[in-house]
Coordinates of C-alpha atoms in Angstrom, one line a residue:
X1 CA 10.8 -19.5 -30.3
X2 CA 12.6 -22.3 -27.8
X3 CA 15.9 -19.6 -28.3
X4 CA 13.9 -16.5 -27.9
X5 CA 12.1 -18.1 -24.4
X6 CA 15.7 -19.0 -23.1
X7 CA 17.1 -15.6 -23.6
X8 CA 14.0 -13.8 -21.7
X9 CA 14.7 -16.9 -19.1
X10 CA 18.5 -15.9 -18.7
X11 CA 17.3 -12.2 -18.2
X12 CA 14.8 -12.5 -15.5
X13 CA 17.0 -15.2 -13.8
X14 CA 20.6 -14.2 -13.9
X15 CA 21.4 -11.3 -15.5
X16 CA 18.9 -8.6 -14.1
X17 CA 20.3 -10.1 -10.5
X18 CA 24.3 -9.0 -11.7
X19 CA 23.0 -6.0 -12.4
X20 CA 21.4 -5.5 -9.3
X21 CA 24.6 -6.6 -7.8
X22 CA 27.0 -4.4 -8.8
X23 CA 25.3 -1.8 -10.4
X24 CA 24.9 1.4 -7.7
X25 CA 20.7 1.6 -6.8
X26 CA 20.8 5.3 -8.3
X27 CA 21.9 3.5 -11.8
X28 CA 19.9 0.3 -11.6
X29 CA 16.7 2.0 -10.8
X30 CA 16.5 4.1 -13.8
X31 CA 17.6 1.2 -16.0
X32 CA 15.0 -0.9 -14.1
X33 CA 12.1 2.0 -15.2
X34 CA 13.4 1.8 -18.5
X35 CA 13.1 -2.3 -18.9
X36 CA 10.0 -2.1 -17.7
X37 CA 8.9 -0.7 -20.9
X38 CA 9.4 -3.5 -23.1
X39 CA 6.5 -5.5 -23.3
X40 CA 8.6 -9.2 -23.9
X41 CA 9.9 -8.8 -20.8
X42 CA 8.0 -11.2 -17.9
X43 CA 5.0 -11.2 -21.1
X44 CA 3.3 -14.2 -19.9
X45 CA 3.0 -13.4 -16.1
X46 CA 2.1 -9.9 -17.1
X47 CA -0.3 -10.7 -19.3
X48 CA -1.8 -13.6 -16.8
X49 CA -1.9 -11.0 -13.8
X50 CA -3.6 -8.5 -16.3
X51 CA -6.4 -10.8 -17.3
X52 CA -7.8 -11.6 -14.1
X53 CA -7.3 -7.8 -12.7
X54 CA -9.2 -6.3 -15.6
X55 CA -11.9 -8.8 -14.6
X56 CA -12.1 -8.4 -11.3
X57 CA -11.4 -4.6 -10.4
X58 CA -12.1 -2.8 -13.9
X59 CA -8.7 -1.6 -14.7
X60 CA -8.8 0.4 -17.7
X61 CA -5.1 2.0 -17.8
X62 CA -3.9 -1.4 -19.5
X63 CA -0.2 0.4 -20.5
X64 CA 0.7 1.9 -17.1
X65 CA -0.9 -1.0 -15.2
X66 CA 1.6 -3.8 -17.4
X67 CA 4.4 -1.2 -16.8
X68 CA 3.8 -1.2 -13.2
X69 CA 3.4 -4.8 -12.8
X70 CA 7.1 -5.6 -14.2
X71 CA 8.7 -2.8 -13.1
X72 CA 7.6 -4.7 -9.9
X73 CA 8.4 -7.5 -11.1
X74 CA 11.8 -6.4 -12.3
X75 CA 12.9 -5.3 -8.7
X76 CA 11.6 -8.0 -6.5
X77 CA 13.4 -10.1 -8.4
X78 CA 16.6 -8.9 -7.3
X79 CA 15.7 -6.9 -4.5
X80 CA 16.6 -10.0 -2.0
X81 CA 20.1 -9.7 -3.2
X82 CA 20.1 -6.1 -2.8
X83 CA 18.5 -6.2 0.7
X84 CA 21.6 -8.7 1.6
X85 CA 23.7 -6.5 1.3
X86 CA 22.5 -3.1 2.0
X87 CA 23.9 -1.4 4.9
X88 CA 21.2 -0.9 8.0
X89 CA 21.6 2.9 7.1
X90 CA 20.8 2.2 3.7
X91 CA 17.9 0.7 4.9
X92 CA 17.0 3.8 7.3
X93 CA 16.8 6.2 4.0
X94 CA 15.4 4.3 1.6
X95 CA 12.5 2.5 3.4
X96 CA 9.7 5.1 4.5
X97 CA 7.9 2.8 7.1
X98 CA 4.6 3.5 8.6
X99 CA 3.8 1.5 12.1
X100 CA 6.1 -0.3 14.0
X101 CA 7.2 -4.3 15.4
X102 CA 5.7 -5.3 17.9
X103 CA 8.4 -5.1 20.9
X104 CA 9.2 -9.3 20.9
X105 CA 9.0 -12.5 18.7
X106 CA 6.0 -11.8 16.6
X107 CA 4.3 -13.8 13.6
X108 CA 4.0 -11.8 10.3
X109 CA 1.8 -12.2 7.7
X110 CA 1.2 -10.8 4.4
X111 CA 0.6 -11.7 0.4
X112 CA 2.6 -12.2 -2.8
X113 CA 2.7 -8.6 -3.0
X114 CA 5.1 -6.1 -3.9
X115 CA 8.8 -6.1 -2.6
X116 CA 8.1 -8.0 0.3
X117 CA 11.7 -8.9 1.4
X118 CA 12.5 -5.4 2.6
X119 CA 10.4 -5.9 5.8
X120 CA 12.6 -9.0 6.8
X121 CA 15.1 -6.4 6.3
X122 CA 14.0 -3.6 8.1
X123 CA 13.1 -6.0 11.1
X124 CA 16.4 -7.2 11.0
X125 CA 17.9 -3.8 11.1
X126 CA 15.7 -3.0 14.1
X127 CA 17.3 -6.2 16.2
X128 CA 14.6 -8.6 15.2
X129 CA 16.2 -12.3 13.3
X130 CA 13.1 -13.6 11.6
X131 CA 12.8 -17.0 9.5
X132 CA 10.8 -17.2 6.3
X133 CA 8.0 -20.0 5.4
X134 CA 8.8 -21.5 2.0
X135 CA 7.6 -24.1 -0.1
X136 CA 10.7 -26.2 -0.9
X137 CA 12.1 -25.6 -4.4
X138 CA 12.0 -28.5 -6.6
X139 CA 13.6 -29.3 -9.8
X140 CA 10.4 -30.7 -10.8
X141 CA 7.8 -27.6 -10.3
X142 CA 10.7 -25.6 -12.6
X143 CA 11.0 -28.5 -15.6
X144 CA 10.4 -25.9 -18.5
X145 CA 12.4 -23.3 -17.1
X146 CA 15.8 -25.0 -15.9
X147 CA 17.3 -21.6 -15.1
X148 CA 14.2 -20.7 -13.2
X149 CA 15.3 -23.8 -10.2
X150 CA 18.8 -22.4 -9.7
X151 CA 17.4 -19.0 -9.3
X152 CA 15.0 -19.7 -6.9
X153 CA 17.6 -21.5 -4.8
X154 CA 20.2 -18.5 -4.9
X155 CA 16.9 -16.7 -3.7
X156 CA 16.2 -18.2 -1.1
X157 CA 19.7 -17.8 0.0
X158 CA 19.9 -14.3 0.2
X159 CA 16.7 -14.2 1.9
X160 CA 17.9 -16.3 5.0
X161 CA 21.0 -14.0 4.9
X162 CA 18.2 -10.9 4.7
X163 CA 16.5 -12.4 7.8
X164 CA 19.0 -14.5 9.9
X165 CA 17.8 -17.5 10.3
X166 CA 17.2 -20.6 8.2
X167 CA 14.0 -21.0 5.9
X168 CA 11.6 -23.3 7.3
X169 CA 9.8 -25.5 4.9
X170 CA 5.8 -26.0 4.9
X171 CA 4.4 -28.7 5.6
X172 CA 4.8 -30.5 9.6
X173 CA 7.0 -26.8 10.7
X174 CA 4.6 -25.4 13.3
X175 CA 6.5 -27.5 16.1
X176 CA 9.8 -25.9 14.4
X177 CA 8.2 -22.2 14.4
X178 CA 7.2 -22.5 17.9
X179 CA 10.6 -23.0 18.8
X180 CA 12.0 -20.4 16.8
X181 CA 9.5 -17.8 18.4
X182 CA 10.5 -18.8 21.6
X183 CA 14.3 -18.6 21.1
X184 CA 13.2 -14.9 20.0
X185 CA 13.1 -15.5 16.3
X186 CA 10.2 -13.9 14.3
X187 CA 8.5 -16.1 11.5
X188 CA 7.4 -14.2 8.7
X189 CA 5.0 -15.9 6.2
X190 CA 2.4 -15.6 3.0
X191 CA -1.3 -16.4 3.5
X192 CA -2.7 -16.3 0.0
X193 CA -2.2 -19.7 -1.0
X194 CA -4.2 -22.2 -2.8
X195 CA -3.9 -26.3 -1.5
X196 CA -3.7 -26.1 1.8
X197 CA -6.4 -29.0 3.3
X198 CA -9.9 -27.5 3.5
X199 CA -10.0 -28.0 7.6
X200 CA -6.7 -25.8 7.6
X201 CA -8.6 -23.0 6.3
X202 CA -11.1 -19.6 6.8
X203 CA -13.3 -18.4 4.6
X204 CA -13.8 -14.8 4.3
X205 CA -14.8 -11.7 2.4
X206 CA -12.5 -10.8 -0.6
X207 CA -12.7 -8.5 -3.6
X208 CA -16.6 -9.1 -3.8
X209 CA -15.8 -13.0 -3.3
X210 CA -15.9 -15.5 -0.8
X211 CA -12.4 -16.9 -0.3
X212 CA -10.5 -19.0 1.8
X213 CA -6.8 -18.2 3.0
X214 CA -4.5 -21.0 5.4
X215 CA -5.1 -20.4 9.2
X216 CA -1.8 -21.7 10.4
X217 CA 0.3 -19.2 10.8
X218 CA -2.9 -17.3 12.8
X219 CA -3.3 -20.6 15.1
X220 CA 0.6 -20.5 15.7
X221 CA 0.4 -17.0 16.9
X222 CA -2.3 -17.6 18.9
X223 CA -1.0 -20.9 21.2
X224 CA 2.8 -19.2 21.3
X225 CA 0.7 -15.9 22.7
X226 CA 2.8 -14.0 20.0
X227 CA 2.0 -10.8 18.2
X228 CA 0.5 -11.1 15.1
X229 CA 1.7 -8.7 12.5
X230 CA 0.3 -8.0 8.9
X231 CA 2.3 -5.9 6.3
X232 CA 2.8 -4.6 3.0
X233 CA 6.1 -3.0 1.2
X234 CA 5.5 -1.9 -2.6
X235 CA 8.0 0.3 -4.7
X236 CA 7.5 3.9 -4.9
X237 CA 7.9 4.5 -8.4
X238 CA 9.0 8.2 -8.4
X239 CA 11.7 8.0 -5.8
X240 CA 12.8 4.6 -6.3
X241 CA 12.2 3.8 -2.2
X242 CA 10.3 0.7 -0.9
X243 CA 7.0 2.0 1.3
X244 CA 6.6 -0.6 4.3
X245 CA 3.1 -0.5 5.8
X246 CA 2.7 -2.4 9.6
X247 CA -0.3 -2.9 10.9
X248 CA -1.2 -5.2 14.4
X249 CA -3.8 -7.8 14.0
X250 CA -4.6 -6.7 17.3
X251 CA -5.8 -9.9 19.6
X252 CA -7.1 -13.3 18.6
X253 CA -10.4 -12.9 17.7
X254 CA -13.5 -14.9 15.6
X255 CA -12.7 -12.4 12.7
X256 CA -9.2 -11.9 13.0
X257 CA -8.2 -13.4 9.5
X258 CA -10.8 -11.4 8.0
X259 CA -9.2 -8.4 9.9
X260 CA -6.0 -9.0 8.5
X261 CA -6.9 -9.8 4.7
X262 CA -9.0 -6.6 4.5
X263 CA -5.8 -4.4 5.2
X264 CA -3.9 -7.0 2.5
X265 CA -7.4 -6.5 0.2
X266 CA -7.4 -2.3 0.8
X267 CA -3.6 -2.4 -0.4
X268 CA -4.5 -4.3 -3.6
X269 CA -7.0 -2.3 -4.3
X270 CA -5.0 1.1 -3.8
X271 CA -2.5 -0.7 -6.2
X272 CA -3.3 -3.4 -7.9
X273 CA -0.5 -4.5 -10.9
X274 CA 1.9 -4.9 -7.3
X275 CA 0.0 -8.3 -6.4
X276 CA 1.9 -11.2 -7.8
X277 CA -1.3 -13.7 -7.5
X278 CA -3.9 -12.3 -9.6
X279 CA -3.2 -15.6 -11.4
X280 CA -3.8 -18.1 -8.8
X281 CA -7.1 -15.9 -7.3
X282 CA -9.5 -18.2 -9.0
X283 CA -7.9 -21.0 -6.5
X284 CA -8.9 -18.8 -3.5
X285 CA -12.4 -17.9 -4.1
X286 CA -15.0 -20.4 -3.6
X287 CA -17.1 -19.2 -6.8
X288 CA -16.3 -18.0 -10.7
X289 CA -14.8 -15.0 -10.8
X290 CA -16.6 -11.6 -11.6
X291 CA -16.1 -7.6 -11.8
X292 CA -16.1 -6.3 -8.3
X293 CA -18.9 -4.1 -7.1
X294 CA -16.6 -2.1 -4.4
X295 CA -13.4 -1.9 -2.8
X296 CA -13.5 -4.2 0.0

């Protein structure tokens, strides 16, 4: 068992990234569609993702939904390496964008969802350095899955090469984002996060549940009088092209953050087995879980 765990380990870690690498898109996508088949292959966060979706939203196409979600999985776990070093004309043909930047520094927002790094991409091919918001990588938080620490670091690599400029680490950053906003430099970041201090935090409407997402990067947008963003970027399954949807918060407002999670919440409903969280979704509502009335 500890054998079989370590060889699914080295696949999602390292060797589905040298594929990636070297292997032409047109190639790697169709072997991508075909991995996605095989049922061993990211089993337990599958499975996880599955359990709560099926609760929540009444999924009934269990095959197609797993298939989606590690197809998904499969590509965002190398696409951060591929965005690296695409070319910005490979960008212009193979992301179909809808909206557009906001003309300077902006904030941007959006969830676990999809294959996210392609907007830090597309922004930078459009002139726009942005710095992502990361939790800092510990050897700790990856004890059981050594190869999963060194992955995550080579990750995070590409992804500051992807947006040009440094990851900045949560936790005491909203003096360094400030900065970096006013040297010009957007700061991208994910909102659906559990932990972050009660007082920190707005509750809203989401999937049939009350649930609270972090208000920092919203306050930081609002005292640097900088745009506020919110995005998504799945994979289009047929063509093999990432689909980046923009959307402005428009102005600070009472109900802005439940302006922005209902365009994150519409998205996940469109396409749910894209949303990497479903697992953690219990930590953001404020009551037990249960099957959602309606899309909202």
């Amino acid at each position: 068992m500890r054998l079989k765990t370590a060889l699914r380990d080295m696949m999602a870690c390292h060797a589905l990234r040298l594929l990636a690498m070297y292997l032409p898109w047109p190639v790697f996508f169709p072997l991508a569609k075909w991995l996605s088949r095989f049922e061993w292959l990211f089993r337990n966060e599958t499975e996880a993702a599955w359990l709560v979706a099926s609760q929540v939203l009444g999924v009934v196409d269990e095959r197609g939904w797993k298939a989606r979600c590690r197809l998904t999985r499969i590509v965002d776990q190398v696409d951060a390496f591929i965005a690296a070093r695409a070319s910005d004309s490979w960008v212009g043909r193979n992301v179909v964008v809808t909206g557009e930047w906001p003309d300077q520094a902006c904030v941007a927002v959006t969830f676990h969802f999809g294959t996210g790094v392609w907007a830090l991409r597309h922004m930078r091919s459009s002139g726009r350095r942005n710095a992502f918001l990361s939790a800092t990588v510990t050897r700790e938080a990856h004890a059981q899955r050594p190869c999963g620490y060194q992955a995550e670091l080579a990750h995070l690599k590409a992804v500051e090469e992807v947006g040009g400029a440094s990851i900045v680490p949560v936790g005491g950053s909203i003096v360094k984002m400030s900065k970096l906003l006013r040297e010009g430099i957007s700061i991208v970041g994910l909102i659906d996060v559990p932990g972050v201090h009660a007082k920190h935090r707005a509750t809203v409407h989401f999937l049939g549940h009350a649930a609270s997402f972090p208000t920092g990067l919203l306050f930081l947008a609002e005292t640097e009088h900088a745009p506020l963003a919110v995005f998504t970027c799945k994979l289009d399954c047929a063509s093999g092209k990432r689909v980046l949807n923009i959307h402005d918060a428009g102005p600070a407002s009472p109900d802005r953050m439940q302006k922005v999670v209902d365009v994150l919440a519409t998205a996940i409903v469109q396409d749910s087995a894209v949303w990497h969280f479903w697992p953690n979704l219990q930590g953001l509502v404020e009551s037990p879980l249960h099957p959602q009335d309606a899309p909202t």
